PDB file of C-alpha atoms in Angstrom:
ATOM      1  CA  MET A   1     164.111  79.120 -39.012  1.00  0.00           C
ATOM      2  CA  THR A   2     163.112  77.541 -36.015  1.00  0.00           C
ATOM      3  CA  GLY A   3     159.179  78.571 -34.961  1.00  0.00           C
ATOM      4  CA  GLY A   4     159.299  81.074 -37.996  1.00  0.00           C
ATOM      5  CA  VAL A   5     156.893  81.296 -40.820  1.00  0.00           C
ATOM      6  CA  GLU A   6     157.939  81.148 -44.460  1.00  0.00           C
ATOM      7  CA  ARG A   7     155.567  82.364 -47.196  1.00  0.00           C
ATOM      8  CA  ARG A   8     156.124  81.013 -50.783  1.00  0.00           C
ATOM      9  CA  ARG A   9     153.830  81.484 -53.869  1.00  0.00           C
ATOM     10  CA  GLU A  10     155.143  78.490 -55.456  1.00  0.00           C
ATOM     11  CA  PRO A  11     154.496  74.610 -54.614  1.00  0.00           C
ATOM     12  CA  LEU A  12     156.816  73.119 -51.937  1.00  0.00           C
ATOM     13  CA  ASP A  13     158.896  70.225 -52.592  1.00  0.00           C
ATOM     14  CA  SER A  14     157.489  66.989 -50.553  1.00  0.00           C
ATOM     15  CA  SER A  15     160.781  66.549 -48.250  1.00  0.00           C
ATOM     16  CA  PRO A  16     159.822  66.000 -44.584  1.00  0.00           C
ATOM     17  CA  GLY A  17     161.637  67.615 -41.916  1.00  0.00           C
ATOM     18  CA  MET A  18     160.009  70.952 -41.654  1.00  0.00           C
ATOM     19  CA  GLY A  19     160.770  70.810 -37.765  1.00  0.00           C
ATOM     20  CA  GLY A  20     158.562  73.599 -35.919  1.00  0.00           C
ATOM     21  CA  ASP A  21     158.711  75.846 -39.308  1.00  0.00           C
ATOM     22  CA  ALA A  22     155.390  76.970 -40.467  1.00  0.00           C
ATOM     23  CA  VAL A  23     155.456  77.077 -44.122  1.00  0.00           C
ATOM     24  CA  VAL A  24     152.620  78.526 -46.451  1.00  0.00           C
ATOM     25  CA  ALA A  25     152.650  77.997 -50.374  1.00  0.00           C
ATOM     26  CA  GLU A  26     149.850  78.685 -52.795  1.00  0.00           C
ATOM     27  CA  PHE A  27     149.036  78.178 -56.509  1.00  0.00           C
ATOM     28  CA  ALA A  28     146.454  77.536 -59.093  1.00  0.00           C
ATOM     29  CA  GLN A  29     145.082  74.485 -59.859  1.00  0.00           C
ATOM     30  CA  GLY A  30     142.372  74.641 -62.261  1.00  0.00           C
ATOM     31  CA  GLU A  31     139.473  76.348 -60.740  1.00  0.00           C
ATOM     32  CA  ALA A  32     140.730  76.091 -57.276  1.00  0.00           C
ATOM     33  CA  TRP A  33     143.409  78.005 -55.250  1.00  0.00           C
ATOM     34  CA  VAL A  34     145.646  75.557 -53.377  1.00  0.00           C
ATOM     35  CA  VAL A  35     147.354  76.334 -50.120  1.00  0.00           C
ATOM     36  CA  VAL A  36     150.166  74.176 -49.121  1.00  0.00           C
ATOM     37  CA  VAL A  37     150.493  73.908 -45.184  1.00  0.00           C
ATOM     38  CA  ARG A  38     153.888  72.218 -43.526  1.00  0.00           C
ATOM     39  CA  GLY A  39     155.023  72.550 -40.264  1.00  0.00           C
ATOM     40  CA  GLU A  40     153.494  73.501 -36.742  1.00  0.00           C
ATOM     41  CA  PHE A  41     150.559  76.171 -36.606  1.00  0.00           C
ATOM     42  CA  ASP A  42     149.384  77.742 -33.548  1.00  0.00           C
ATOM     43  CA  LEU A  43     148.594  81.312 -32.408  1.00  0.00           C
ATOM     44  CA  ASN A  44     152.501  82.470 -32.958  1.00  0.00           C
ATOM     45  CA  THR A  45     153.017  80.818 -36.389  1.00  0.00           C
ATOM     46  CA  SER A  46     149.392  81.310 -38.458  1.00  0.00           C
ATOM     47  CA  GLY A  47     149.240  84.573 -39.622  1.00  0.00           C
ATOM     48  CA  ALA A  48     150.530  83.928 -43.044  1.00  0.00           C
ATOM     49  CA  LEU A  49     148.052  81.295 -43.488  1.00  0.00           C
ATOM     50  CA  ALA A  50     145.226  83.495 -42.041  1.00  0.00           C
ATOM     51  CA  GLU A  51     146.386  85.982 -44.890  1.00  0.00           C
ATOM     52  CA  ALA A  52     146.570  83.144 -47.528  1.00  0.00           C
ATOM     53  CA  LEU A  53     143.183  81.527 -46.759  1.00  0.00           C
ATOM     54  CA  GLY A  54     141.554  85.174 -46.484  1.00  0.00           C
ATOM     55  CA  ALA A  55     142.855  86.308 -49.814  1.00  0.00           C
ATOM     56  CA  ALA A  56     141.934  83.057 -51.431  1.00  0.00           C
ATOM     57  CA  ALA A  57     138.456  83.141 -49.961  1.00  0.00           C
ATOM     58  CA  ARG A  58     137.815  86.470 -51.326  1.00  0.00           C
ATOM     59  CA  ALA A  59     138.970  85.624 -54.714  1.00  0.00           C
ATOM     60  CA  ARG A  60     138.468  82.195 -55.729  1.00  0.00           C
ATOM     61  CA  PRO A  61     135.279  79.797 -55.896  1.00  0.00           C
ATOM     62  CA  ARG A  62     137.032  76.980 -54.329  1.00  0.00           C
ATOM     63  CA  VAL A  63     140.321  76.498 -51.987  1.00  0.00           C
ATOM     64  CA  VAL A  64     141.944  73.489 -51.121  1.00  0.00           C
ATOM     65  CA  VAL A  65     144.091  73.264 -47.930  1.00  0.00           C
ATOM     66  CA  ASP A  66     146.989  70.677 -48.876  1.00  0.00           C
ATOM     67  CA  ALA A  67     147.490  69.710 -44.977  1.00  0.00           C
ATOM     68  CA  ALA A  68     149.697  66.552 -45.558  1.00  0.00           C
ATOM     69  CA  GLY A  69     152.736  68.312 -43.845  1.00  0.00           C
ATOM     70  CA  VAL A  70     150.850  69.605 -40.846  1.00  0.00           C
ATOM     71  CA  SER A  71     152.690  68.372 -37.958  1.00  0.00           C
ATOM     72  CA  PHE A  72     150.775  70.509 -35.438  1.00  0.00           C
ATOM     73  CA  ALA A  73     147.697  72.543 -35.362  1.00  0.00           C
ATOM     74  CA  ASP A  74     145.862  73.909 -32.393  1.00  0.00           C
ATOM     75  CA  SER A  75     142.286  75.545 -32.140  1.00  0.00           C
ATOM     76  CA  VAL A  76     143.510  78.867 -34.057  1.00  0.00           C
ATOM     77  CA  PHE A  77     144.464  76.494 -37.314  1.00  0.00           C
ATOM     78  CA  LEU A  78     141.231  74.770 -36.750  1.00  0.00           C
ATOM     79  CA  THR A  79     139.375  78.206 -36.427  1.00  0.00           C
ATOM     80  CA  LEU A  80     140.554  79.428 -39.509  1.00  0.00           C
ATOM     81  CA  LEU A  81     139.378  76.376 -41.334  1.00  0.00           C
ATOM     82  CA  LEU A  82     135.831  76.678 -40.132  1.00  0.00           C
ATOM     83  CA  ARG A  83     135.936  80.532 -41.053  1.00  0.00           C
ATOM     84  CA  VAL A  84     136.955  80.164 -44.408  1.00  0.00           C
ATOM     85  CA  HIS A  85     134.808  77.289 -44.961  1.00  0.00           C
ATOM     86  CA  GLY A  86     131.882  79.821 -44.183  1.00  0.00           C
ATOM     87  CA  GLN A  87     133.207  82.283 -46.921  1.00  0.00           C
ATOM     88  CA  THR A  88     134.026  79.739 -49.812  1.00  0.00           C
ATOM     89  CA  ASP A  89     133.999  76.124 -51.137  1.00  0.00           C
ATOM     90  CA  LEU A  90     136.941  74.998 -48.692  1.00  0.00           C
ATOM     91  CA  ARG A  91     138.443  71.557 -48.884  1.00  0.00           C
ATOM     92  CA  VAL A  92     141.153  69.824 -46.708  1.00  0.00           C
ATOM     93  CA  ALA A  93     143.057  67.744 -48.666  1.00  0.00           C
ATOM     94  CA  ALA A  94     145.373  64.727 -47.377  1.00  0.00           C
ATOM     95  CA  PRO A  95     145.458  65.785 -43.606  1.00  0.00           C
ATOM     96  CA  SER A  96     148.313  64.504 -41.782  1.00  0.00           C
ATOM     97  CA  PRO A  97     147.233  61.736 -38.770  1.00  0.00           C
ATOM     98  CA  GLN A  98     147.763  64.437 -35.988  1.00  0.00           C
ATOM     99  CA  LEU A  99     145.155  66.694 -37.835  1.00  0.00           C
ATOM    100  CA  VAL A 100     142.759  64.019 -38.596  1.00  0.00           C
ATOM    101  CA  ARG A 101     142.913  63.521 -34.923  1.00  0.00           C
ATOM    102  CA  VAL A 102     142.069  67.049 -34.171  1.00  0.00           C
ATOM    103  CA  LEU A 103     139.348  67.128 -36.911  1.00  0.00           C
ATOM    104  CA  GLU A 104     137.801  63.979 -35.121  1.00  0.00           C
ATOM    105  CA  LEU A 105     137.794  65.024 -31.575  1.00  0.00           C
ATOM    106  CA  THR A 106     136.519  68.601 -32.232  1.00  0.00           C
ATOM    107  CA  GLY A 107     133.920  67.108 -34.783  1.00  0.00           C
ATOM    108  CA  ALA A 108     134.942  69.293 -37.407  1.00  0.00           C
ATOM    109  CA  ASP A 109     135.347  66.412 -39.979  1.00  0.00           C
ATOM    110  CA  ARG A 110     131.640  66.299 -39.786  1.00  0.00           C
ATOM    111  CA  VAL A 111     131.707  69.735 -40.923  1.00  0.00           C
ATOM    112  CA  LEU A 112     134.605  70.579 -43.195  1.00  0.00           C
ATOM    113  CA  ASP A 113     134.958  68.867 -46.511  1.00  0.00           C
ATOM    114  CA  VAL A 114     137.838  66.389 -46.157  1.00  0.00           C
ATOM    115  CA  ARG A 115     139.223  64.567 -49.027  1.00  0.00           C
ATOM    116  CA  VAL A 116     141.968  62.037 -49.308  1.00  0.00           C
ATOM    117  CA  THR A 117     144.104  63.590 -52.000  1.00  0.00           C
ATOM    118  CA  VAL A 118     144.671  67.078 -53.480  1.00  0.00           C
ATOM    119  CA  GLU A 119     143.489  65.972 -56.796  1.00  0.00           C
ATOM    120  CA  ASP A 120     140.298  64.582 -55.477  1.00  0.00           C
ATOM    121  CA  ALA A 121     139.929  67.874 -53.778  1.00  0.00           C
ATOM    122  CA  VAL A 122     140.477  70.176 -56.841  1.00  0.00           C
ATOM    123  CA  VAL A 123     137.839  68.298 -58.897  1.00  0.00           C
ATOM    124  CA  GLU A 124     134.082  69.031 -58.644  1.00  0.00           C
TER     125      GLU A 124
END
């Protein structure tokens, strides 16, 4: 599934090598809704993520984005995070080195609540 988007409701396994595919999985953990993202996110592959984050922001007081598997993120991905940040308590957990670089270059790391682990992001 090159360049496609797969959406799952169950947690993903943490195996590397998702390639160019964008994968979104969602699940509840305590009071938070966790959205796990893997792969490359741009204009063509961010639709499922936008849908998942929008629904989560409307339904849950805290949304955690597990971003450990993000291999590429452009301005569309960053805009989604910033938009949801304004709608709910959004926490970005375990961002990949590529995403950390994007967040630092844009200053979004000073706006968004970035946590080292998903477990840390889920708790108060």
